[in-house]
CSV table of C-alpha atoms in Angstrom, one decimal:
chain,number,residue,atom,x,y,z
A,1,MET,CA,48.8,91.7,124.0
A,2,ALA,CA,49.5,93.8,120.7
A,3,PRO,CA,52.3,96.4,120.8
A,4,LEU,CA,51.8,99.3,122.5
A,5,PRO,CA,52.1,102.1,119.5
A,6,LEU,CA,55.6,103.0,120.3
A,7,ASN,CA,55.4,107.1,121.0
A,8,ARG,CA,58.5,109.1,122.5
A,9,ARG,CA,57.7,108.4,126.3
A,10,ARG,CA,56.1,105.3,126.3
A,11,PHE,CA,59.6,103.6,123.9
A,12,LEU,CA,61.6,105.9,127.1
A,13,GLN,CA,59.8,104.3,130.4
A,14,SER,CA,60.2,101.3,128.4
A,15,GLY,CA,63.8,100.9,129.2
A,16,MET,CA,65.8,100.3,125.8
A,17,ALA,CA,66.8,104.4,126.3
A,18,ALA,CA,69.6,103.2,128.1
A,19,SER,CA,72.6,103.3,126.8
A,20,ALA,CA,73.3,102.2,123.4
A,21,THR,CA,76.8,101.4,123.8
A,22,ALA,CA,75.7,98.5,126.5
A,23,LEU,CA,73.0,97.3,123.7
A,24,LEU,CA,76.0,97.2,120.6
A,25,ALA,CA,77.8,95.6,123.8
A,26,ALA,CA,76.3,92.6,124.2
A,27,PRO,CA,76.0,89.6,122.4
A,28,GLY,CA,73.5,87.5,124.4
A,29,GLY,CA,70.2,87.9,125.1
A,30,PRO,CA,66.8,89.1,123.7
A,31,ALA,CA,68.6,92.3,121.9
A,32,ALA,CA,70.6,90.3,119.8
A,33,THR,CA,67.8,88.6,118.0
A,34,ARG,CA,64.6,91.1,118.8
A,35,SER,CA,64.2,94.9,116.6
A,36,THR,CA,61.9,96.8,119.1
A,37,ALA,CA,58.5,96.8,117.3
A,38,PHE,CA,56.0,98.9,117.4
A,39,ALA,CA,52.6,100.6,115.7
A,40,ALA,CA,51.6,102.3,112.9
A,41,PRO,CA,48.7,104.7,113.5
A,42,ALA,CA,47.8,107.1,110.9
A,43,VAL,CA,49.5,110.0,111.3
A,44,GLN,CA,47.2,113.4,112.2
A,45,GLU,CA,49.6,116.2,112.2
A,46,THR,CA,52.1,117.7,110.7
A,47,THR,CA,55.3,116.0,111.4
A,48,ASN,CA,58.9,116.5,109.9
A,49,LEU,CA,61.4,113.0,109.2
A,50,ARG,CA,64.5,113.9,109.6
A,51,VAL,CA,66.4,111.1,107.4
A,52,MET,CA,70.2,110.5,106.8
A,53,VAL,CA,71.7,109.8,103.3
A,54,TRP,CA,75.1,108.8,101.9
A,55,GLY,CA,77.1,111.1,98.7
A,56,ARG,CA,73.6,113.5,97.9
A,57,PRO,CA,70.3,113.9,98.6
A,58,ASP,CA,67.7,112.4,95.8
A,59,THR,CA,67.0,109.4,97.4
A,60,VAL,CA,65.1,111.5,100.0
A,61,ASN,CA,63.5,113.8,97.7
A,62,TRP,CA,62.6,110.5,95.3
A,63,ALA,CA,61.4,108.5,98.1
A,64,TYR,CA,59.0,112.2,99.3
A,65,GLN,CA,57.8,112.3,95.4
A,66,ALA,CA,57.0,109.1,95.2
A,67,PHE,CA,54.8,109.1,98.7
A,68,GLN,CA,53.1,112.5,97.7
A,69,ARG,CA,52.2,110.8,94.2
A,70,ALA,CA,51.2,107.5,96.4
A,71,ALA,CA,49.9,108.9,99.1
A,72,PRO,CA,48.6,113.4,97.6
A,73,ASP,CA,46.5,114.2,101.4
A,74,ALA,CA,49.4,111.8,104.0
A,75,ALA,CA,51.4,113.1,102.4
A,76,ARG,CA,50.2,116.3,103.3
A,77,GLY,CA,51.5,115.9,106.7
A,78,ILE,CA,54.6,115.0,106.2
A,79,THR,CA,57.9,116.7,105.3
A,80,VAL,CA,61.0,115.4,104.7
A,81,GLU,CA,64.3,117.1,106.0
A,82,PRO,CA,67.4,115.1,104.0
A,83,VAL,CA,70.7,114.5,106.4
A,84,VAL,CA,73.6,113.5,104.6
A,85,GLY,CA,75.9,111.9,106.9
A,86,GLY,CA,78.9,111.7,104.7
A,87,PRO,CA,80.2,109.7,101.1
A,88,GLY,CA,79.3,106.8,102.1
A,89,ASP,CA,77.6,104.0,103.6
A,90,GLN,CA,80.0,103.3,105.8
A,91,GLU,CA,80.3,106.7,107.4
A,92,VAL,CA,76.4,107.0,107.5
A,93,ALA,CA,77.1,103.3,109.9
A,94,GLU,CA,79.0,105.3,111.5
A,95,GLN,CA,77.3,108.5,112.4
A,96,PHE,CA,74.8,105.9,113.4
A,97,ARG,CA,77.1,104.0,116.0
A,98,LEU,CA,77.9,107.9,118.2
A,99,LEU,CA,74.6,108.9,117.7
A,100,LEU,CA,73.7,106.0,119.9
A,101,SER,CA,76.7,106.1,122.3
A,102,ALA,CA,75.1,109.8,122.9
A,103,GLY,CA,72.5,107.6,123.9
A,104,GLY,CA,70.0,108.6,120.1
A,105,GLN,CA,70.3,112.6,120.8
A,106,ASP,CA,69.0,113.8,118.4
A,107,MET,CA,68.7,110.4,116.7
A,108,PRO,CA,67.3,110.8,113.0
A,109,ASP,CA,63.3,109.1,112.1
A,110,VAL,CA,65.4,107.2,109.0
A,111,ILE,CA,68.7,106.4,107.6
A,112,ARG,CA,69.8,104.6,105.1
A,113,LEU,CA,72.2,101.5,104.1
A,114,ASN,CA,73.4,98.7,102.5
A,115,ARG,CA,72.6,95.1,103.5
A,116,THR,CA,76.4,95.5,104.8
A,117,GLN,CA,75.7,97.4,108.3
A,118,VAL,CA,71.7,95.5,108.7
A,119,PRO,CA,73.1,92.5,111.5
A,120,GLU,CA,75.4,94.7,112.7
A,121,PHE,CA,72.8,96.8,114.2
A,122,ALA,CA,69.9,94.2,114.2
A,123,ALA,CA,72.1,92.3,116.6
A,124,ALA,CA,72.3,94.9,119.4
A,125,GLY,CA,68.2,95.2,119.0
A,126,VAL,CA,68.0,99.4,118.1
A,127,LEU,CA,66.7,98.5,115.0
A,128,ALA,CA,62.5,98.8,115.1
A,129,ASP,CA,60.4,95.0,113.8
A,130,LEU,CA,58.6,96.1,111.0
A,131,THR,CA,57.6,92.2,110.6
A,132,ASP,CA,53.8,92.6,111.9
A,133,LEU,CA,53.8,96.4,110.0
A,134,ILE,CA,55.0,95.3,106.4
A,135,ALA,CA,52.9,92.0,105.8
A,136,PRO,CA,49.8,93.7,104.6
A,137,TYR,CA,53.3,93.9,101.3
A,138,ARG,CA,54.7,91.3,101.5
A,139,GLU,CA,52.9,89.2,98.7
A,140,ASP,CA,53.8,91.9,96.3
A,141,MET,CA,58.1,92.0,96.7
A,142,ILE,CA,59.6,89.6,94.9
A,143,GLU,CA,61.6,87.1,98.0
A,144,ASN,CA,64.9,88.7,96.8
A,145,ALA,CA,63.5,92.1,98.6
A,146,LEU,CA,62.1,90.7,101.3
A,147,GLN,CA,65.5,88.2,102.5
A,148,LEU,CA,66.9,91.3,102.1
A,149,ALA,CA,65.3,94.1,104.9
A,150,SER,CA,65.6,90.8,106.8
A,151,PHE,CA,68.0,89.4,110.6
A,152,ASP,CA,66.9,86.8,112.6
A,153,ASP,CA,63.3,85.0,110.8
A,154,ARG,CA,62.4,89.6,111.5
A,155,VAL,CA,62.1,91.8,109.1
A,156,VAL,CA,63.7,94.5,110.1
A,157,ALA,CA,64.1,97.2,107.4
A,158,ILE,CA,62.3,98.4,104.1
A,159,PRO,CA,64.4,98.2,101.4
A,160,THR,CA,64.7,100.5,98.4
A,161,GLN,CA,67.3,99.8,95.6
A,162,LEU,CA,69.2,96.2,94.6
A,163,LYS,CA,72.0,96.2,93.5
A,164,SER,CA,72.1,93.5,91.0
A,165,LYS,CA,75.1,92.8,88.6
A,166,VAL,CA,74.7,93.7,85.9
A,167,TRP,CA,77.1,94.5,82.1
A,168,TYR,CA,76.9,98.3,81.1
A,169,TYR,CA,78.4,98.1,77.6
A,170,ARG,CA,79.0,100.6,74.8
A,171,ALA,CA,76.9,99.1,71.3
A,172,ASP,CA,78.6,100.9,68.8
A,173,LEU,CA,82.0,100.4,70.1
A,174,PHE,CA,81.7,96.2,70.5
A,175,GLU,CA,80.3,96.3,66.6
A,176,GLU,CA,83.2,98.5,64.8
A,177,ALA,CA,85.5,95.6,67.2
A,178,GLY,CA,83.0,92.8,66.4
A,179,ILE,CA,82.8,91.6,69.1
A,180,ASP,CA,78.9,90.2,70.2
A,181,PRO,CA,77.8,90.2,73.9
A,182,ALA,CA,75.7,86.7,73.0
A,183,ALA,CA,79.2,85.3,73.0
A,184,VAL,CA,81.1,86.4,76.8
A,185,THR,CA,79.5,84.0,78.8
A,186,ASP,CA,82.5,84.2,81.4
A,187,ILE,CA,85.7,85.3,82.9
A,188,ASP,CA,87.9,83.3,80.6
A,189,ALA,CA,85.4,85.2,77.3
A,190,PHE,CA,85.1,88.8,78.9
A,191,VAL,CA,89.2,88.0,79.0
A,192,GLU,CA,89.1,87.2,75.0
A,193,ALA,CA,86.8,89.2,74.7
A,194,GLY,CA,88.6,93.0,75.9
A,195,ARG,CA,91.0,91.9,73.8
A,196,THR,CA,89.3,91.7,70.8
A,197,LEU,CA,88.5,95.4,71.6
A,198,ASN,CA,92.0,96.3,72.3
A,199,GLU,CA,92.8,95.3,69.5
A,200,ALA,CA,90.7,97.4,66.7
A,201,LEU,CA,90.3,100.4,69.0
A,202,PRO,CA,93.7,100.5,70.7
A,203,GLU,CA,92.2,103.7,73.2
A,204,SER,CA,88.7,101.8,74.7
A,205,PHE,CA,89.7,98.5,77.1
A,206,ILE,CA,86.6,96.4,77.8
A,207,SER,CA,87.5,97.4,81.9
A,208,SER,CA,89.1,99.8,84.4
A,209,MET,CA,91.6,99.3,87.1
A,210,ARG,CA,94.9,100.8,88.4
A,211,ALA,CA,96.0,100.9,91.4
A,212,GLU,CA,92.1,99.2,93.9
A,213,ALA,CA,89.6,96.5,93.2
A,214,PRO,CA,86.3,98.7,93.4
A,215,GLY,CA,84.9,96.9,96.2
A,216,TYR,CA,81.6,96.5,94.4
A,217,LEU,CA,83.3,94.1,92.3
A,218,GLN,CA,85.1,92.0,94.2
A,219,GLN,CA,81.6,91.8,96.1
A,220,SER,CA,79.6,90.8,92.9
A,221,ILE,CA,82.6,88.0,92.1
A,222,VAL,CA,82.3,86.8,95.6
A,223,THR,CA,78.9,86.4,95.3
A,224,SER,CA,79.5,83.9,92.3
A,225,PHE,CA,79.8,81.5,94.8
A,226,SER,CA,76.8,81.9,97.3
A,227,PRO,CA,75.9,80.9,99.6
A,228,ILE,CA,79.2,82.7,101.3
A,229,ALA,CA,80.4,84.5,104.4
A,230,PHE,CA,83.8,85.4,106.6
A,231,TYR,CA,82.5,84.1,108.7
A,232,ASP,CA,81.2,79.8,109.2
A,233,ARG,CA,79.5,80.3,112.0
A,234,GLU,CA,78.5,76.4,112.5
A,235,ALA,CA,82.6,75.8,112.2
A,236,GLY,CA,83.0,78.4,114.4
A,237,GLN,CA,86.1,79.5,112.6
A,238,PHE,CA,86.7,82.5,109.3
A,239,GLN,CA,87.7,80.4,106.0
A,240,VAL,CA,88.7,82.8,103.2
A,241,THR,CA,91.6,80.6,103.0
A,242,THR,CA,88.8,77.4,102.7
A,243,HIS,CA,85.7,79.5,100.5
A,244,PRO,CA,86.4,79.3,96.6
A,245,GLY,CA,85.1,82.2,96.3
A,246,PHE,CA,87.7,84.3,97.7
A,247,ARG,CA,90.6,82.8,95.9
A,248,ALA,CA,88.6,83.0,92.5
A,249,ASN,CA,88.0,86.7,93.3
A,250,TYR,CA,92.5,87.4,93.1
A,251,GLU,CA,92.4,84.5,90.2
A,252,THR,CA,89.3,87.4,88.5
A,253,LEU,CA,91.1,90.6,89.4
A,254,ASP,CA,94.4,88.7,87.8
A,255,LYS,CA,93.3,88.4,84.9
A,256,LEU,CA,91.4,92.0,84.5
A,257,ARG,CA,94.3,94.0,85.9
A,258,ALA,CA,96.1,92.9,82.6
A,259,PRO,CA,97.1,96.1,80.8
A,260,GLU,CA,95.0,95.5,77.2
A,261,ILE,CA,91.9,94.7,79.6
A,262,SER,CA,91.5,97.3,81.6
A,263,ALA,CA,91.9,101.0,80.7
A,264,PRO,CA,94.9,102.3,84.4
A,265,VAL,CA,91.5,104.5,85.3
A,266,ASP,CA,89.6,103.8,89.5
A,267,ALA,CA,86.1,103.7,89.8
A,268,PHE,CA,85.5,107.2,91.1
A,269,THR,CA,88.1,109.1,90.7
A,270,PRO,CA,88.4,112.7,88.7
A,271,ASP,CA,89.2,110.5,85.7
A,272,TRP,CA,86.5,108.5,85.9
A,273,ALA,CA,84.4,109.7,84.5
A,274,PRO,CA,85.6,111.9,81.2
A,275,ALA,CA,87.2,108.0,80.6
A,276,PHE,CA,83.5,107.1,80.2
A,277,GLY,CA,83.4,109.9,77.6
A,278,ASP,CA,85.8,110.3,75.3
A,279,GLY,CA,85.8,106.0,74.9
A,280,THR,CA,88.6,103.9,76.8
A,281,ILE,CA,86.5,102.7,78.6
A,282,ALA,CA,84.0,101.0,76.7
A,283,SER,CA,82.5,99.0,79.5
A,284,VAL,CA,82.1,98.0,82.7
A,285,LEU,CA,81.2,94.8,85.2
A,286,ILE,CA,79.2,96.9,87.7
A,287,ASN,CA,75.7,96.8,89.6
A,288,GLU,CA,72.9,98.0,88.7
A,289,TRP,CA,72.7,101.1,90.3
A,290,MET,CA,74.9,102.6,87.7
A,291,THR,CA,71.8,103.4,86.1
A,292,GLY,CA,72.3,107.0,87.9
A,293,PHE,CA,76.2,107.3,87.1
A,294,LEU,CA,76.5,107.1,83.2
A,295,PRO,CA,73.7,108.6,82.2
A,296,LEU,CA,74.3,112.2,84.3
A,297,TYR,CA,78.8,110.7,83.3
A,298,VAL,CA,78.4,110.8,79.2
A,299,PRO,CA,74.5,112.9,78.6
A,300,GLU,CA,75.1,112.3,75.2
A,301,GLN,CA,76.0,109.2,74.8
A,302,ALA,CA,71.8,107.9,75.1
A,303,GLY,CA,71.6,105.0,72.8
A,304,LEU,CA,75.5,103.9,72.5
A,305,TRP,CA,74.8,102.3,75.9
A,306,LYS,CA,73.4,98.7,76.5
A,307,VAL,CA,73.0,95.9,79.6
A,308,HIS,CA,72.9,92.8,79.3
A,309,ALA,CA,73.8,89.6,82.0
A,310,TRP,CA,77.7,90.1,83.5
A,311,PRO,CA,79.5,86.3,82.3
A,312,ASN,CA,80.4,83.5,85.4
A,313,VAL,CA,82.1,83.7,87.5
A,314,GLY,CA,83.1,79.2,88.4
A,315,ASP,CA,79.5,78.5,87.1
A,316,SER,CA,77.1,81.4,88.4
A,317,ASN,CA,76.2,85.2,86.7
A,318,GLU,CA,73.5,85.4,90.1
A,319,GLY,CA,75.4,87.8,93.3
A,320,SER,CA,75.1,91.3,93.8
A,321,ASP,CA,77.4,94.1,95.6
A,322,ALA,CA,76.0,94.4,99.3
A,323,GLY,CA,72.8,93.3,98.0
A,324,GLY,CA,71.3,96.3,98.4
A,325,ALA,CA,70.0,99.7,100.4
A,326,VAL,CA,67.4,99.7,102.8
A,327,TRP,CA,65.8,102.2,105.0
A,328,VAL,CA,65.1,101.9,108.6
A,329,ILE,CA,63.9,103.7,111.6
A,330,PRO,CA,66.0,103.3,114.5
A,331,ALA,CA,64.1,102.1,117.5
A,332,GLN,CA,65.1,105.4,119.0
A,333,ALA,CA,63.3,107.1,116.1
A,334,PRO,CA,61.2,110.7,117.1
A,335,ASN,CA,58.7,109.9,115.0
A,336,PRO,CA,58.9,105.7,113.8
A,337,GLU,CA,55.1,105.6,112.8
A,338,ALA,CA,54.5,108.5,110.3
A,339,ALA,CA,58.1,107.3,108.6
A,340,PHE,CA,57.0,103.5,108.3
A,341,GLU,CA,54.4,105.4,106.8
A,342,PHE,CA,56.3,107.5,103.9
A,343,LEU,CA,58.6,105.0,103.5
A,344,ALA,CA,55.9,101.8,103.1
A,345,THR,CA,54.2,104.0,100.8
A,346,ALA,CA,57.3,105.5,98.6
A,347,ASN,CA,59.0,102.1,98.1
A,348,LEU,CA,55.9,99.5,98.8
A,349,SER,CA,53.1,100.0,97.4
A,350,THR,CA,51.7,99.9,94.1
A,351,GLU,CA,52.0,103.0,92.5
A,352,GLY,CA,55.3,104.4,94.5
A,353,SER,CA,57.6,101.4,93.0
A,354,LEU,CA,56.3,103.9,89.7
A,355,ALA,CA,56.7,106.8,90.8
A,356,LEU,CA,60.3,105.9,92.1
A,357,LEU,CA,61.7,104.3,89.3
A,358,GLU,CA,59.6,107.7,87.1
A,359,ILE,CA,61.6,110.2,88.9
A,360,GLY,CA,65.0,107.7,90.3
A,361,GLY,CA,65.3,105.1,87.8
A,362,LEU,CA,65.4,103.0,90.5
A,363,THR,CA,63.9,99.2,89.8
A,364,PRO,CA,60.1,98.1,91.3
A,365,PHE,CA,60.9,95.2,93.3
A,366,VAL,CA,57.1,95.0,93.6
A,367,THR,CA,55.6,92.4,91.9
A,368,SER,CA,52.6,94.5,90.9
A,369,ALA,CA,54.8,97.3,89.6
A,370,ARG,CA,57.0,94.9,87.6
A,371,GLU,CA,54.1,93.8,85.4
A,372,GLN,CA,53.4,97.6,84.4
A,373,VAL,CA,57.0,98.2,83.3
A,374,PRO,CA,56.9,97.3,79.1
A,375,SER,CA,53.4,99.5,78.9
A,376,MET,CA,54.9,101.8,80.3
A,377,PRO,CA,55.4,105.2,78.0
A,378,ALA,CA,58.6,107.6,79.0
A,379,PRO,CA,57.9,109.6,81.6
A,380,GLU,CA,57.8,113.6,80.5
A,381,PRO,CA,60.9,115.1,82.4
A,382,ALA,CA,61.2,116.9,85.1
A,383,VAL,CA,61.2,120.5,85.3
A,384,GLY,CA,63.5,121.8,87.5
A,385,ALA,CA,64.4,118.2,88.9
A,386,GLU,CA,67.9,118.0,90.2
A,387,ASN,CA,70.7,115.8,89.1
A,388,PRO,CA,67.3,114.1,86.0
A,389,ILE,CA,68.1,110.4,85.4
A,390,PRO,CA,66.8,109.8,82.2
A,391,TRP,CA,64.4,106.7,81.3
A,392,PRO,CA,66.3,104.2,81.3
A,393,PRO,CA,64.9,102.4,78.1
A,394,ASP,CA,65.4,105.5,76.2
A,395,PHE,CA,69.1,105.7,77.1
A,396,PHE,CA,70.2,102.1,77.6
A,397,GLY,CA,67.6,99.3,74.8
A,398,GLU,CA,64.8,98.8,75.0
A,399,GLU,CA,66.4,94.7,76.5
A,400,TYR,CA,67.0,96.6,80.0
A,401,PHE,CA,63.6,95.9,82.1
A,402,PRO,CA,64.5,93.0,80.9
A,403,VAL,CA,68.1,92.4,81.8
A,404,VAL,CA,67.2,93.9,85.3
A,405,PHE,CA,64.6,92.3,86.5
A,406,ASP,CA,66.7,88.9,85.5
A,407,ALA,CA,69.2,90.2,87.1
A,408,GLU,CA,67.1,90.8,90.4
A,409,GLU,CA,66.1,87.4,90.2
A,410,ARG,CA,70.5,86.5,91.0
A,411,LEU,CA,70.4,88.2,93.1
A,412,THR,CA,73.0,86.7,95.8
A,413,TRP,CA,74.9,88.8,98.8
A,414,ILE,CA,77.8,87.9,101.1
A,415,ASP,CA,76.3,86.8,104.6
A,416,PHE,CA,77.1,90.2,106.4
A,417,ASP,CA,77.7,88.9,110.3
A,418,PRO,CA,77.6,92.3,113.0
A,419,SER,CA,81.2,92.3,112.2
A,420,ALA,CA,81.4,93.0,108.5
A,421,PRO,CA,82.3,96.6,108.2
A,422,ARG,CA,84.9,95.7,110.1
A,423,GLU,CA,85.9,91.9,107.7
A,424,LEU,CA,85.3,93.5,104.5
A,425,SER,CA,88.0,97.2,105.7
A,426,LEU,CA,90.7,94.4,105.8
A,427,TRP,CA,89.4,92.7,103.4
A,428,PHE,CA,89.9,95.5,100.7
A,429,GLU,CA,93.3,96.3,102.2
A,430,TRP,CA,95.0,93.0,101.0
A,431,SER,CA,92.9,93.6,98.4
A,432,GLU,CA,94.7,97.1,97.4
A,433,ARG,CA,97.7,94.6,98.4
A,434,PHE,CA,97.5,91.9,95.8
A,435,VAL,CA,96.5,94.3,92.7
A,436,ALA,CA,99.8,96.4,93.5
A,437,GLY,CA,101.7,93.6,92.5
A,438,GLN,CA,102.6,93.2,96.7
A,439,GLN,CA,102.2,89.5,96.6
A,440,GLY,CA,100.7,87.0,95.5
A,441,ILE,CA,97.0,84.0,96.0
A,442,ASP,CA,98.2,82.3,98.4
A,443,GLU,CA,100.3,85.3,100.9
A,444,THR,CA,97.1,87.7,100.9
A,445,LEU,CA,94.3,84.5,101.4
A,446,GLU,CA,96.8,83.7,104.4
A,447,GLY,CA,97.3,87.1,104.6
A,448,LEU,CA,94.1,87.5,105.6
A,449,GLN,CA,92.5,85.2,107.1
A,450,ALA,CA,95.1,85.5,109.5
A,451,ASP,CA,94.1,89.0,110.1
A,452,LEU,CA,90.8,88.5,110.3
A,453,GLU,CA,91.0,86.4,113.6
A,454,SER,CA,94.2,88.1,115.6
A,455,GLN,CA,91.5,91.2,114.8
A,456,ILE,CA,88.1,90.3,114.6
A,457,GLY,CA,88.0,86.2,116.6
A,458,ASP,CA,84.7,86.1,116.3
A,459,PRO,CA,83.1,88.3,114.9
A,460,TRP,CA,79.8,87.9,115.9
A,461,GLN,CA,80.5,88.4,119.9
A,462,VAL,CA,80.1,92.7,119.6
């Protein structure tokens, strides 16, 4: 039998609106493997969708503008209200937990998460199951994007931003120092290029790190060794002391923190953006989301920055920062049908994908949209737009899209489990001590392993 449309009354009658705390606590049973499903009838009246994000509301506004372009008639029946849940994805996830523990009152219609948090909520059965609804779009999505939105063979999210590994560098400074990025094929070559750069331009550095190694960098390093996970579920044990990716992370950080390689500036501190502006930071191993930041930091440097594939760590340059960002529809969302129509049109349709690229610089993962990108002219600047993102080839050069498309084909991520937020927190705490020189690689790995075992135990029993 086809599932009945999930309206608010039927959801309450189903018994699934019982304590969300119990749902999150139950490791077994249907709720642990299957999220709530609903059908999506046409929206008949004006509906206001509350959409929770982190940082700034741009991503919601971009999605709604894309929706308006792709489906203007449908958009007249839906409005959106951005809700900023905190500065980062972890704060948004905590807001989601609090809403669940309160019985779902004031639950937004849509929540933006990273792949990091998806297993926790999907395993608990508190996300809408989108498997059937997304079927018409599957063939047009690249496989990595579809897998990013899936859990336990079900689609529980709609991808919106892949976070593949991209190396951004100042082409003018590299040329002045005699560095050919194409010759930088692995981390050792990257470090050697950093020495060359600093010798030629003593005030410039190929990387930056002072007191902490950013999480995006560490996730990008270890995912070169995919498949990788904190916990080996088959063996029933954590594996940070045995999986080569975790050791390679600290070996790489050890090389990057050398004073001639990294500027003494930490990411997203007050000194970071100015360090790009004055040439102190001449290069950054990061992820494609930097396209939305660097032009805002240094708009006057359009044409000076280029992109390139990451150098290999080990034998690979695949990987990502947390896989990517996704939209989820909570099982207790007030307007799930309208939420899906809005999200699918903006993110999965050809027209919506191209609009998101023009408006927010989000690289399409929809094949039909990708095919049109090489022949697209630069869009007209949006009049009065907040935080306008320039057309990426205008800022980063014509090679921008080929580099990013290739990187997205190499997208991998940590195989996160329901305890991923706590695992990442412990990992980054131990990494901070390592970067500060408080302990070596073996002590760091052994300490992290011990903390994971004692503080988490079985990460699937949450």
